[in-house]
Amino acid sequence: MGDKLFPVLEGNPDWMSRLPEELHDVPLWNLALPGSHDTMSFCLDISSPVLRSESFLLRLTDLLLPCCTRPCIYRWATTQQSILADQGDLGIRFFDLRIAKNPASSSNLFFAHGIYTLLTVKEALKELAMWLEAHPKEIVIISCSHFDTMTNEDHVHLVEFIHILFNLKLCSSKNVPTLRSCWSKGYQVIISYDNEAMLLEHPELWRAIPYWYADTPNPKKVISYLETQKLKGRPAGFYVSGLNLTEDATYVALHPCQTMRKMTMDALPLLLRWTEDQQPGPEPDRINIVCCDFVNVSEFCSIVIGLNYKLPNLDSCY
């Protein structure tokens, strides 16, 4: 499906501050929040080596034929096209940050999806901090995960940097975050950190947020999977429903001219129709965070934000 059906949109930079007052005391895990899957993949470095966590066969192939492996990985691992500030302007409030230690760098941490990114973690988070300064009533959830080849020392330095950068904007995991409570205390950042040792040392960090994804290139199977998960009941706190498709080696081999962008664009109409039918709230079959690829080329953010206006009985959301 061509891009003409999915124009780049200006977005919703301050949508949280414009929600009805009746929603200001609703826990954020009972609202609908747009998120970007593999947020930093817009700046993958095609000249970087393949991650050490990838399969031995892929790393061996990359060692022998990097001119073949890296362009292929780049085509399929690139899931976003916008910098963090632009994603924030679109309405994204959940950032999926997959952090890694690049062996070519002695101190800097990068992001990664198959290969490493050009931007460092510090550069990206500083950009997001500047965006938050310009939008003081918007609240973001930052999910830090994967941590490929990172040492305990790397974790310590990263958490220290996060504390210094966001400081009083950090909302502790001991709180029940609502718009009103966060605004009253100046909280704008929730950090989900998928490392048990750091969680024990820093109880203000939030545990890893469950992410439901179907691990399939078929959008119908994605929807079927999410519907099955909903029947089992939603988690008590934050959780993610992933609209993102997933390719495997067989699919890539059978579609040599395709890319993740094309596969996503073809599937988006069906996935967005499913999203339009969802509702947030505490009930077992409700959604919370919804993540998507290429968030800048569809009405995805506006659709998810609009779900908040469908809450029929606001009292039941508390």
PDB file of C-alpha atoms in Angstrom:
ATOM      1  CA  MET A   1       0.000   0.000   0.000  1.00  0.00           C
ATOM      2  CA  GLY A   2       1.470   3.333  -0.978  1.00  0.00           C
ATOM      3  CA  ASP A   3       2.475   6.146   1.337  1.00  0.00           C
ATOM      4  CA  LYS A   4      -0.255   8.404  -0.111  1.00  0.00           C
ATOM      5  CA  LEU A   5      -2.731   6.678   2.196  1.00  0.00           C
ATOM      6  CA  PHE A   6      -0.486   7.294   5.186  1.00  0.00           C
ATOM      7  CA  PRO A   7       0.727  10.912   5.144  1.00  0.00           C
ATOM      8  CA  VAL A   8       3.203  12.180   7.732  1.00  0.00           C
ATOM      9  CA  LEU A   9       1.111  13.803  10.470  1.00  0.00           C
ATOM     10  CA  GLU A  10       1.829  16.753  12.745  1.00  0.00           C
ATOM     11  CA  GLY A  11       0.707  14.836  15.805  1.00  0.00           C
ATOM     12  CA  ASN A  12      -0.375  15.469  19.363  1.00  0.00           C
ATOM     13  CA  PRO A  13       2.457  17.106  21.317  1.00  0.00           C
ATOM     14  CA  ASP A  14       0.381  18.012  24.398  1.00  0.00           C
ATOM     15  CA  TRP A  15      -2.456  15.520  24.317  1.00  0.00           C
ATOM     16  CA  MET A  16      -2.207  14.480  27.971  1.00  0.00           C
ATOM     17  CA  SER A  17      -2.772  18.017  29.218  1.00  0.00           C
ATOM     18  CA  ARG A  18      -5.906  18.215  27.053  1.00  0.00           C
ATOM     19  CA  LEU A  19      -7.638  15.084  28.320  1.00  0.00           C
ATOM     20  CA  PRO A  20     -10.972  15.624  30.139  1.00  0.00           C
ATOM     21  CA  GLU A  21     -10.608  16.467  33.819  1.00  0.00           C
ATOM     22  CA  GLU A  22     -12.490  13.265  34.664  1.00  0.00           C
ATOM     23  CA  LEU A  23      -9.434  11.327  33.493  1.00  0.00           C
ATOM     24  CA  HIS A  24      -6.887  13.238  35.563  1.00  0.00           C
ATOM     25  CA  ASP A  25      -7.161  10.834  38.524  1.00  0.00           C
ATOM     26  CA  VAL A  26      -7.129   7.627  36.489  1.00  0.00           C
ATOM     27  CA  PRO A  27      -3.948   5.503  36.898  1.00  0.00           C
ATOM     28  CA  LEU A  28      -1.885   5.743  33.730  1.00  0.00           C
ATOM     29  CA  TRP A  29      -2.113   1.964  33.293  1.00  0.00           C
ATOM     30  CA  ASN A  30      -5.858   2.385  32.775  1.00  0.00           C
ATOM     31  CA  LEU A  31      -5.420   4.911  29.954  1.00  0.00           C
ATOM     32  CA  ALA A  32      -4.515   4.214  26.322  1.00  0.00           C
ATOM     33  CA  LEU A  33      -0.933   5.273  25.583  1.00  0.00           C
ATOM     34  CA  PRO A  34       0.760   5.185  22.149  1.00  0.00           C
ATOM     35  CA  GLY A  35       4.223   3.623  22.065  1.00  0.00           C
ATOM     36  CA  SER A  36       6.942   3.077  19.486  1.00  0.00           C
ATOM     37  CA  HIS A  37       8.406  -0.399  19.075  1.00  0.00           C
ATOM     38  CA  ASP A  38      12.225  -0.399  18.910  1.00  0.00           C
ATOM     39  CA  THR A  39      12.173   3.364  19.268  1.00  0.00           C
ATOM     40  CA  MET A  40      15.770   4.108  18.282  1.00  0.00           C
ATOM     41  CA  SER A  41      16.035   1.925  15.175  1.00  0.00           C
ATOM     42  CA  PHE A  42      15.749   5.012  12.946  1.00  0.00           C
ATOM     43  CA  CYS A  43      19.494   5.619  13.332  1.00  0.00           C
ATOM     44  CA  LEU A  44      21.035   2.177  12.842  1.00  0.00           C
ATOM     45  CA  ASP A  45      24.656   2.237  11.724  1.00  0.00           C
ATOM     46  CA  ILE A  46      24.973   0.067   8.626  1.00  0.00           C
ATOM     47  CA  SER A  47      28.763  -0.037   9.120  1.00  0.00           C
ATOM     48  CA  SER A  48      28.564  -1.471  12.642  1.00  0.00           C
ATOM     49  CA  PRO A  49      29.089  -5.157  13.433  1.00  0.00           C
ATOM     50  CA  VAL A  50      26.262  -7.550  14.224  1.00  0.00           C
ATOM     51  CA  LEU A  51      25.412  -7.867  17.925  1.00  0.00           C
ATOM     52  CA  ARG A  52      27.184 -10.573  19.875  1.00  0.00           C
ATOM     53  CA  SER A  53      23.822 -11.871  21.043  1.00  0.00           C
ATOM     54  CA  GLU A  54      22.828 -12.771  17.486  1.00  0.00           C
ATOM     55  CA  SER A  55      23.246 -16.334  16.240  1.00  0.00           C
ATOM     56  CA  PHE A  56      26.698 -17.729  15.542  1.00  0.00           C
ATOM     57  CA  LEU A  57      25.769 -18.338  11.898  1.00  0.00           C
ATOM     58  CA  LEU A  58      24.712 -14.715  11.386  1.00  0.00           C
ATOM     59  CA  ARG A  59      27.849 -13.390  13.065  1.00  0.00           C
ATOM     60  CA  LEU A  60      30.016 -15.698  10.970  1.00  0.00           C
ATOM     61  CA  THR A  61      28.268 -14.598   7.778  1.00  0.00           C
ATOM     62  CA  ASP A  62      28.709 -10.974   8.822  1.00  0.00           C
ATOM     63  CA  LEU A  63      32.400 -11.581   9.378  1.00  0.00           C
ATOM     64  CA  LEU A  64      32.816 -13.088   5.912  1.00  0.00           C
ATOM     65  CA  LEU A  65      30.286 -11.047   3.905  1.00  0.00           C
ATOM     66  CA  PRO A  66      29.417  -7.834   5.759  1.00  0.00           C
ATOM     67  CA  CYS A  67      28.453  -6.187   2.471  1.00  0.00           C
ATOM     68  CA  CYS A  68      25.535  -8.638   2.279  1.00  0.00           C
ATOM     69  CA  THR A  69      24.454  -9.102   5.889  1.00  0.00           C
ATOM     70  CA  ARG A  70      24.425  -5.520   7.107  1.00  0.00           C
ATOM     71  CA  PRO A  71      22.250  -3.966   4.377  1.00  0.00           C
ATOM     72  CA  CYS A  72      19.799  -6.847   4.854  1.00  0.00           C
ATOM     73  CA  ILE A  73      19.708  -6.389   8.628  1.00  0.00           C
ATOM     74  CA  TYR A  74      19.312  -2.643   8.143  1.00  0.00           C
ATOM     75  CA  ARG A  75      16.256  -3.125   5.885  1.00  0.00           C
ATOM     76  CA  TRP A  76      14.541  -5.446   8.346  1.00  0.00           C
ATOM     77  CA  ALA A  77      15.683  -3.968  11.666  1.00  0.00           C
ATOM     78  CA  THR A  78      14.708  -0.371  10.890  1.00  0.00           C
ATOM     79  CA  THR A  79      11.259   0.032  12.456  1.00  0.00           C
ATOM     80  CA  GLN A  80      11.106   3.813  13.021  1.00  0.00           C
ATOM     81  CA  GLN A  81      11.981   6.940  11.062  1.00  0.00           C
ATOM     82  CA  SER A  82      11.648   9.786  13.581  1.00  0.00           C
ATOM     83  CA  ILE A  83      13.897  11.214  16.296  1.00  0.00           C
ATOM     84  CA  LEU A  84      12.598  11.122  19.873  1.00  0.00           C
ATOM     85  CA  ALA A  85      11.411  14.743  19.874  1.00  0.00           C
ATOM     86  CA  ASP A  86       9.357  14.139  16.746  1.00  0.00           C
ATOM     87  CA  GLN A  87       7.923  10.940  18.201  1.00  0.00           C
ATOM     88  CA  GLY A  88       6.947  12.898  21.296  1.00  0.00           C
ATOM     89  CA  ASP A  89       5.245  15.501  19.116  1.00  0.00           C
ATOM     90  CA  LEU A  90       3.303  12.760  17.365  1.00  0.00           C
ATOM     91  CA  GLY A  91       1.962  11.626  20.741  1.00  0.00           C
ATOM     92  CA  ILE A  92       4.259   8.719  21.639  1.00  0.00           C
ATOM     93  CA  ARG A  93       4.480   8.260  25.416  1.00  0.00           C
ATOM     94  CA  PHE A  94       6.157   4.846  25.648  1.00  0.00           C
ATOM     95  CA  PHE A  95       9.709   4.522  24.349  1.00  0.00           C
ATOM     96  CA  ASP A  96      11.133   1.037  23.785  1.00  0.00           C
ATOM     97  CA  LEU A  97      14.889   1.516  24.293  1.00  0.00           C
ATOM     98  CA  ARG A  98      17.061  -1.537  23.658  1.00  0.00           C
ATOM     99  CA  ILE A  99      20.475  -0.706  25.010  1.00  0.00           C
ATOM    100  CA  ALA A 100      23.811  -2.355  24.184  1.00  0.00           C
ATOM    101  CA  LYS A 101      27.545  -1.987  24.683  1.00  0.00           C
ATOM    102  CA  ASN A 102      29.307  -1.623  21.339  1.00  0.00           C
ATOM    103  CA  PRO A 103      32.678  -3.411  21.529  1.00  0.00           C
ATOM    104  CA  ALA A 104      34.115  -0.721  19.264  1.00  0.00           C
ATOM    105  CA  SER A 105      33.424   1.906  21.939  1.00  0.00           C
ATOM    106  CA  SER A 106      35.218   1.829  25.273  1.00  0.00           C
ATOM    107  CA  SER A 107      32.687   3.825  27.271  1.00  0.00           C
ATOM    108  CA  ASN A 108      29.620   4.919  25.307  1.00  0.00           C
ATOM    109  CA  LEU A 109      26.393   2.928  25.340  1.00  0.00           C
ATOM    110  CA  PHE A 110      24.319   2.691  22.191  1.00  0.00           C
ATOM    111  CA  PHE A 111      20.996   1.240  21.141  1.00  0.00           C
ATOM    112  CA  ALA A 112      20.750  -1.855  18.997  1.00  0.00           C
ATOM    113  CA  HIS A 113      18.475  -3.944  16.830  1.00  0.00           C
ATOM    114  CA  GLY A 114      20.595  -6.499  15.018  1.00  0.00           C
ATOM    115  CA  ILE A 115      23.279  -3.844  14.603  1.00  0.00           C
ATOM    116  CA  TYR A 116      24.183  -0.789  16.679  1.00  0.00           C
ATOM    117  CA  THR A 117      22.905   2.765  16.358  1.00  0.00           C
ATOM    118  CA  LEU A 118      24.753   5.940  15.450  1.00  0.00           C
ATOM    119  CA  LEU A 119      23.334   7.884  18.405  1.00  0.00           C
ATOM    120  CA  THR A 120      24.473   7.103  21.942  1.00  0.00           C
ATOM    121  CA  VAL A 121      22.123   6.544  24.870  1.00  0.00           C
ATOM    122  CA  LYS A 122      23.199   9.802  26.490  1.00  0.00           C
ATOM    123  CA  GLU A 123      22.548  11.811  23.312  1.00  0.00           C
ATOM    124  CA  ALA A 124      19.056  10.370  22.910  1.00  0.00           C
ATOM    125  CA  LEU A 125      18.037  10.794  26.540  1.00  0.00           C
ATOM    126  CA  LYS A 126      19.298  14.391  26.595  1.00  0.00           C
ATOM    127  CA  GLU A 127      17.133  15.093  23.551  1.00  0.00           C
ATOM    128  CA  LEU A 128      14.110  13.619  25.319  1.00  0.00           C
ATOM    129  CA  ALA A 129      14.853  15.647  28.455  1.00  0.00           C
ATOM    130  CA  MET A 130      14.848  18.838  26.373  1.00  0.00           C
ATOM    131  CA  TRP A 131      11.515  17.852  24.825  1.00  0.00           C
ATOM    132  CA  LEU A 132      10.033  17.296  28.292  1.00  0.00           C
ATOM    133  CA  GLU A 133      11.137  20.771  29.357  1.00  0.00           C
ATOM    134  CA  ALA A 134       9.071  22.185  26.504  1.00  0.00           C
ATOM    135  CA  HIS A 135       6.043  20.019  27.414  1.00  0.00           C
ATOM    136  CA  PRO A 136       5.843  20.107  31.236  1.00  0.00           C
ATOM    137  CA  LYS A 137       2.477  18.329  31.532  1.00  0.00           C
ATOM    138  CA  GLU A 138       3.379  15.335  29.355  1.00  0.00           C
ATOM    139  CA  ILE A 139       4.497  12.078  30.994  1.00  0.00           C
ATOM    140  CA  VAL A 140       6.629   9.431  29.290  1.00  0.00           C
ATOM    141  CA  ILE A 141       7.471   5.833  30.085  1.00  0.00           C
ATOM    142  CA  ILE A 142      11.007   4.805  29.151  1.00  0.00           C
ATOM    143  CA  SER A 143      11.554   1.061  28.901  1.00  0.00           C
ATOM    144  CA  CYS A 144      15.250   0.132  29.168  1.00  0.00           C
ATOM    145  CA  SER A 145      15.956  -3.468  28.210  1.00  0.00           C
ATOM    146  CA  HIS A 146      18.137  -6.080  26.473  1.00  0.00           C
ATOM    147  CA  PHE A 147      21.482  -4.593  27.679  1.00  0.00           C
ATOM    148  CA  ASP A 148      23.594  -6.638  25.258  1.00  0.00           C
ATOM    149  CA  THR A 149      27.149  -7.263  26.659  1.00  0.00           C
ATOM    150  CA  MET A 150      26.739  -4.590  29.360  1.00  0.00           C
ATOM    151  CA  THR A 151      28.664  -5.000  32.613  1.00  0.00           C
ATOM    152  CA  ASN A 152      27.462  -4.176  36.113  1.00  0.00           C
ATOM    153  CA  GLU A 153      29.620  -1.059  35.957  1.00  0.00           C
ATOM    154  CA  ASP A 154      27.844   0.003  32.764  1.00  0.00           C
ATOM    155  CA  HIS A 155      24.484  -0.377  34.522  1.00  0.00           C
ATOM    156  CA  VAL A 156      25.657   1.673  37.501  1.00  0.00           C
ATOM    157  CA  HIS A 157      26.842   4.511  35.261  1.00  0.00           C
ATOM    158  CA  LEU A 158      23.655   4.445  33.169  1.00  0.00           C
ATOM    159  CA  VAL A 159      21.331   4.588  36.188  1.00  0.00           C
ATOM    160  CA  GLU A 160      23.417   7.398  37.698  1.00  0.00           C
ATOM    161  CA  PHE A 161      23.146   9.333  34.442  1.00  0.00           C
ATOM    162  CA  ILE A 162      19.363   8.816  34.352  1.00  0.00           C
ATOM    163  CA  HIS A 163      19.055  10.108  37.911  1.00  0.00           C
ATOM    164  CA  ILE A 164      21.146  13.189  37.217  1.00  0.00           C
ATOM    165  CA  LEU A 165      19.414  13.942  33.908  1.00  0.00           C
ATOM    166  CA  PHE A 166      15.786  13.573  35.002  1.00  0.00           C
ATOM    167  CA  ASN A 167      16.266  14.185  38.737  1.00  0.00           C
ATOM    168  CA  LEU A 168      12.999  15.435  40.274  1.00  0.00           C
ATOM    169  CA  LYS A 169      11.048  14.468  37.144  1.00  0.00           C
ATOM    170  CA  LEU A 170      11.373  10.765  38.016  1.00  0.00           C
ATOM    171  CA  CYS A 171       8.212   9.075  39.265  1.00  0.00           C
ATOM    172  CA  SER A 172       9.016   6.291  41.739  1.00  0.00           C
ATOM    173  CA  SER A 173       7.590   2.793  41.396  1.00  0.00           C
ATOM    174  CA  LYS A 174       6.117   3.291  44.886  1.00  0.00           C
ATOM    175  CA  ASN A 175       3.562   5.721  43.445  1.00  0.00           C
ATOM    176  CA  VAL A 176       0.287   5.133  41.623  1.00  0.00           C
ATOM    177  CA  PRO A 177       0.826   7.577  38.750  1.00  0.00           C
ATOM    178  CA  THR A 178      -2.111   9.651  37.568  1.00  0.00           C
ATOM    179  CA  LEU A 179      -2.028  12.818  35.538  1.00  0.00           C
ATOM    180  CA  ARG A 180      -3.023  14.939  38.530  1.00  0.00           C
ATOM    181  CA  SER A 181      -0.563  13.353  40.953  1.00  0.00           C
ATOM    182  CA  CYS A 182       2.307  13.614  38.473  1.00  0.00           C
ATOM    183  CA  TRP A 183       1.508  17.223  37.627  1.00  0.00           C
ATOM    184  CA  SER A 184       1.319  18.203  41.306  1.00  0.00           C
ATOM    185  CA  LYS A 185       4.789  16.764  41.995  1.00  0.00           C
ATOM    186  CA  GLY A 186       6.464  17.624  38.701  1.00  0.00           C
ATOM    187  CA  TYR A 187       6.871  13.976  37.649  1.00  0.00           C
ATOM    188  CA  GLN A 188       7.291  13.390  33.920  1.00  0.00           C
ATOM    189  CA  VAL A 189       9.356  10.217  33.616  1.00  0.00           C
ATOM    190  CA  ILE A 190       8.706   6.591  34.535  1.00  0.00           C
ATOM    191  CA  ILE A 191      11.760   4.350  34.051  1.00  0.00           C
ATOM    192  CA  SER A 192      11.187   0.636  33.486  1.00  0.00           C
ATOM    193  CA  TYR A 193      14.528  -1.143  33.911  1.00  0.00           C
ATOM    194  CA  ASP A 194      14.894  -4.829  33.043  1.00  0.00           C
ATOM    195  CA  ASN A 195      17.753  -5.703  35.380  1.00  0.00           C
ATOM    196  CA  GLU A 196      17.088  -7.287  38.759  1.00  0.00           C
ATOM    197  CA  ALA A 197      20.308  -6.096  40.403  1.00  0.00           C
ATOM    198  CA  MET A 198      19.566  -2.465  39.567  1.00  0.00           C
ATOM    199  CA  LEU A 199      15.973  -2.830  40.763  1.00  0.00           C
ATOM    200  CA  LEU A 200      17.205  -4.087  44.147  1.00  0.00           C
ATOM    201  CA  GLU A 201      19.572  -1.136  44.480  1.00  0.00           C
ATOM    202  CA  HIS A 202      17.109   1.419  43.099  1.00  0.00           C
ATOM    203  CA  PRO A 203      13.535   0.584  44.158  1.00  0.00           C
ATOM    204  CA  GLU A 204      12.333   3.776  42.491  1.00  0.00           C
ATOM    205  CA  LEU A 205      12.883   2.076  39.129  1.00  0.00           C
ATOM    206  CA  TRP A 206       9.934   0.165  37.677  1.00  0.00           C
ATOM    207  CA  ARG A 207      10.086  -3.505  36.778  1.00  0.00           C
ATOM    208  CA  ALA A 208      10.065  -4.648  33.170  1.00  0.00           C
ATOM    209  CA  ILE A 209       6.708  -3.947  31.570  1.00  0.00           C
ATOM    210  CA  PRO A 210       5.059  -7.012  29.969  1.00  0.00           C
ATOM    211  CA  TYR A 211       5.092  -6.763  26.176  1.00  0.00           C
ATOM    212  CA  TRP A 212       2.637  -8.905  24.213  1.00  0.00           C
ATOM    213  CA  TYR A 213       3.859  -9.622  20.699  1.00  0.00           C
ATOM    214  CA  ALA A 214       2.889 -12.387  18.330  1.00  0.00           C
ATOM    215  CA  ASP A 215       6.279 -13.073  16.694  1.00  0.00           C
ATOM    216  CA  THR A 216       4.769 -13.416  13.211  1.00  0.00           C
ATOM    217  CA  PRO A 217       4.767 -11.522   9.883  1.00  0.00           C
ATOM    218  CA  ASN A 218       1.018 -12.148   9.501  1.00  0.00           C
ATOM    219  CA  PRO A 219      -1.196  -9.283  10.807  1.00  0.00           C
ATOM    220  CA  LYS A 220      -4.202 -11.600  11.182  1.00  0.00           C
ATOM    221  CA  LYS A 221      -2.156 -13.791  13.500  1.00  0.00           C
ATOM    222  CA  VAL A 222      -1.044 -10.708  15.436  1.00  0.00           C
ATOM    223  CA  ILE A 223      -4.674  -9.800  16.060  1.00  0.00           C
ATOM    224  CA  SER A 224      -5.598 -13.390  16.916  1.00  0.00           C
ATOM    225  CA  TYR A 225      -2.730 -13.560  19.401  1.00  0.00           C
ATOM    226  CA  LEU A 226      -3.687 -10.271  21.088  1.00  0.00           C
ATOM    227  CA  GLU A 227      -7.318 -11.338  21.343  1.00  0.00           C
ATOM    228  CA  THR A 228      -6.250 -14.633  22.944  1.00  0.00           C
ATOM    229  CA  GLN A 229      -4.075 -12.769  25.430  1.00  0.00           C
ATOM    230  CA  LYS A 230      -6.964 -10.476  26.322  1.00  0.00           C
ATOM    231  CA  LEU A 231      -9.104 -13.492  27.210  1.00  0.00           C
ATOM    232  CA  LYS A 232      -6.486 -14.451  29.792  1.00  0.00           C
ATOM    233  CA  GLY A 233      -6.806 -11.056  31.483  1.00  0.00           C
ATOM    234  CA  ARG A 234      -4.558  -8.027  31.477  1.00  0.00           C
ATOM    235  CA  PRO A 235      -1.716  -7.464  33.986  1.00  0.00           C
ATOM    236  CA  ALA A 236      -2.472  -5.284  37.001  1.00  0.00           C
ATOM    237  CA  GLY A 237      -0.136  -2.450  36.019  1.00  0.00           C
ATOM    238  CA  PHE A 238       1.390  -1.214  32.788  1.00  0.00           C
ATOM    239  CA  TYR A 239       1.499  -3.561  29.828  1.00  0.00           C
ATOM    240  CA  VAL A 240       2.039  -3.354  26.081  1.00  0.00           C
ATOM    241  CA  SER A 241       0.043  -4.736  23.171  1.00  0.00           C
ATOM    242  CA  GLY A 242       2.438  -4.937  20.237  1.00  0.00           C
ATOM    243  CA  LEU A 243       1.105  -4.367  16.743  1.00  0.00           C
ATOM    244  CA  ASN A 244       4.588  -4.939  15.349  1.00  0.00           C
ATOM    245  CA  LEU A 245       5.220  -7.719  12.862  1.00  0.00           C
ATOM    246  CA  THR A 246       8.225 -10.037  13.122  1.00  0.00           C
ATOM    247  CA  GLU A 247      10.100 -11.626  10.247  1.00  0.00           C
ATOM    248  CA  ASP A 248      12.326 -14.705  10.387  1.00  0.00           C
ATOM    249  CA  ALA A 249      15.129 -15.974   8.164  1.00  0.00           C
ATOM    250  CA  THR A 250      12.732 -17.991   6.013  1.00  0.00           C
ATOM    251  CA  TYR A 251      10.440 -15.022   5.434  1.00  0.00           C
ATOM    252  CA  VAL A 252      13.391 -12.784   4.501  1.00  0.00           C
ATOM    253  CA  ALA A 253      14.721 -15.397   2.077  1.00  0.00           C
ATOM    254  CA  LEU A 254      11.319 -15.737   0.396  1.00  0.00           C
ATOM    255  CA  HIS A 255      10.868 -11.942   0.133  1.00  0.00           C
ATOM    256  CA  PRO A 256      14.251 -10.673  -1.078  1.00  0.00           C
ATOM    257  CA  CYS A 257      12.876  -7.334  -2.310  1.00  0.00           C
ATOM    258  CA  GLN A 258      10.716  -6.557   0.709  1.00  0.00           C
ATOM    259  CA  THR A 259      11.542  -4.460   3.798  1.00  0.00           C
ATOM    260  CA  MET A 260      10.104  -4.090   7.273  1.00  0.00           C
ATOM    261  CA  ARG A 261       8.561  -0.791   6.190  1.00  0.00           C
ATOM    262  CA  LYS A 262       6.726  -2.337   3.235  1.00  0.00           C
ATOM    263  CA  MET A 263       5.529  -5.285   5.298  1.00  0.00           C
ATOM    264  CA  THR A 264       4.260  -2.886   7.975  1.00  0.00           C
ATOM    265  CA  MET A 265       2.553  -0.549   5.501  1.00  0.00           C
ATOM    266  CA  ASP A 266       0.683  -3.455   3.925  1.00  0.00           C
ATOM    267  CA  ALA A 267      -0.546  -4.631   7.347  1.00  0.00           C
ATOM    268  CA  LEU A 268      -1.391  -1.264   8.925  1.00  0.00           C
ATOM    269  CA  PRO A 269      -5.002  -0.886   7.685  1.00  0.00           C
ATOM    270  CA  LEU A 270      -6.026  -4.167   9.349  1.00  0.00           C
ATOM    271  CA  LEU A 271      -4.028  -3.510  12.530  1.00  0.00           C
ATOM    272  CA  LEU A 272      -5.408   0.020  12.920  1.00  0.00           C
ATOM    273  CA  ARG A 273      -8.990  -1.182  12.438  1.00  0.00           C
ATOM    274  CA  TRP A 274      -8.437  -3.600  15.308  1.00  0.00           C
ATOM    275  CA  THR A 275      -6.972  -0.791  17.419  1.00  0.00           C
ATOM    276  CA  GLU A 276      -9.998   1.442  16.796  1.00  0.00           C
ATOM    277  CA  ASP A 277     -12.222  -1.223  18.375  1.00  0.00           C
ATOM    278  CA  GLN A 278     -10.267  -1.370  21.652  1.00  0.00           C
ATOM    279  CA  GLN A 279     -10.931   0.357  24.979  1.00  0.00           C
ATOM    280  CA  PRO A 280      -8.685   1.261  27.915  1.00  0.00           C
ATOM    281  CA  GLY A 281      -9.633   0.640  31.521  1.00  0.00           C
ATOM    282  CA  PRO A 282      -9.102  -1.819  34.396  1.00  0.00           C
ATOM    283  CA  GLU A 283     -11.314  -4.594  33.017  1.00  0.00           C
ATOM    284  CA  PRO A 284      -9.574  -7.836  31.958  1.00  0.00           C
ATOM    285  CA  ASP A 285     -10.063  -7.311  28.216  1.00  0.00           C
ATOM    286  CA  ARG A 286      -8.867  -3.686  28.067  1.00  0.00           C
ATOM    287  CA  ILE A 287      -5.698  -2.273  26.547  1.00  0.00           C
ATOM    288  CA  ASN A 288      -3.078   0.076  27.985  1.00  0.00           C
ATOM    289  CA  ILE A 289       0.085   0.817  25.974  1.00  0.00           C
ATOM    290  CA  VAL A 290      -0.124   0.011  22.271  1.00  0.00           C
ATOM    291  CA  CYS A 291       3.138  -0.131  20.292  1.00  0.00           C
ATOM    292  CA  CYS A 292       3.594   0.109  16.555  1.00  0.00           C
ATOM    293  CA  ASP A 293       6.341   0.377  13.946  1.00  0.00           C
ATOM    294  CA  PHE A 294       6.771   3.478  11.756  1.00  0.00           C
ATOM    295  CA  VAL A 295       4.593   5.619  13.996  1.00  0.00           C
ATOM    296  CA  ASN A 296       5.086   8.690  11.796  1.00  0.00           C
ATOM    297  CA  VAL A 297       3.347   7.362   8.681  1.00  0.00           C
ATOM    298  CA  SER A 298      -0.185   6.671   9.909  1.00  0.00           C
ATOM    299  CA  GLU A 299      -2.900   7.885  12.253  1.00  0.00           C
ATOM    300  CA  PHE A 300      -1.749   5.354  14.848  1.00  0.00           C
ATOM    301  CA  CYS A 301      -1.077   7.873  17.647  1.00  0.00           C
ATOM    302  CA  SER A 302      -4.333   9.753  17.141  1.00  0.00           C
ATOM    303  CA  ILE A 303      -6.300   6.490  17.102  1.00  0.00           C
ATOM    304  CA  VAL A 304      -4.779   5.283  20.389  1.00  0.00           C
ATOM    305  CA  ILE A 305      -5.183   8.676  22.076  1.00  0.00           C
ATOM    306  CA  GLY A 306      -8.813   8.794  20.921  1.00  0.00           C
ATOM    307  CA  LEU A 307      -9.572   5.549  22.760  1.00  0.00           C
ATOM    308  CA  ASN A 308      -9.407   7.458  26.034  1.00  0.00           C
ATOM    309  CA  TYR A 309     -12.574   9.308  25.097  1.00  0.00           C
ATOM    310  CA  LYS A 310     -14.466   6.007  24.835  1.00  0.00           C
ATOM    311  CA  LEU A 311     -14.380   5.297  28.558  1.00  0.00           C
ATOM    312  CA  PRO A 312     -18.106   4.847  29.349  1.00  0.00           C
ATOM    313  CA  ASN A 313     -17.938   4.957  33.141  1.00  0.00           C
ATOM    314  CA  LEU A 314     -15.035   7.038  34.331  1.00  0.00           C
ATOM    315  CA  ASP A 315     -15.546   6.035  37.973  1.00  0.00           C
ATOM    316  CA  SER A 316     -14.690   2.416  37.110  1.00  0.00           C
ATOM    317  CA  CYS A 317     -11.222   3.446  35.926  1.00  0.00           C
ATOM    318  CA  TYR A 318      -9.958   4.409  39.368  1.00  0.00           C
TER     319      TYR A 318
END
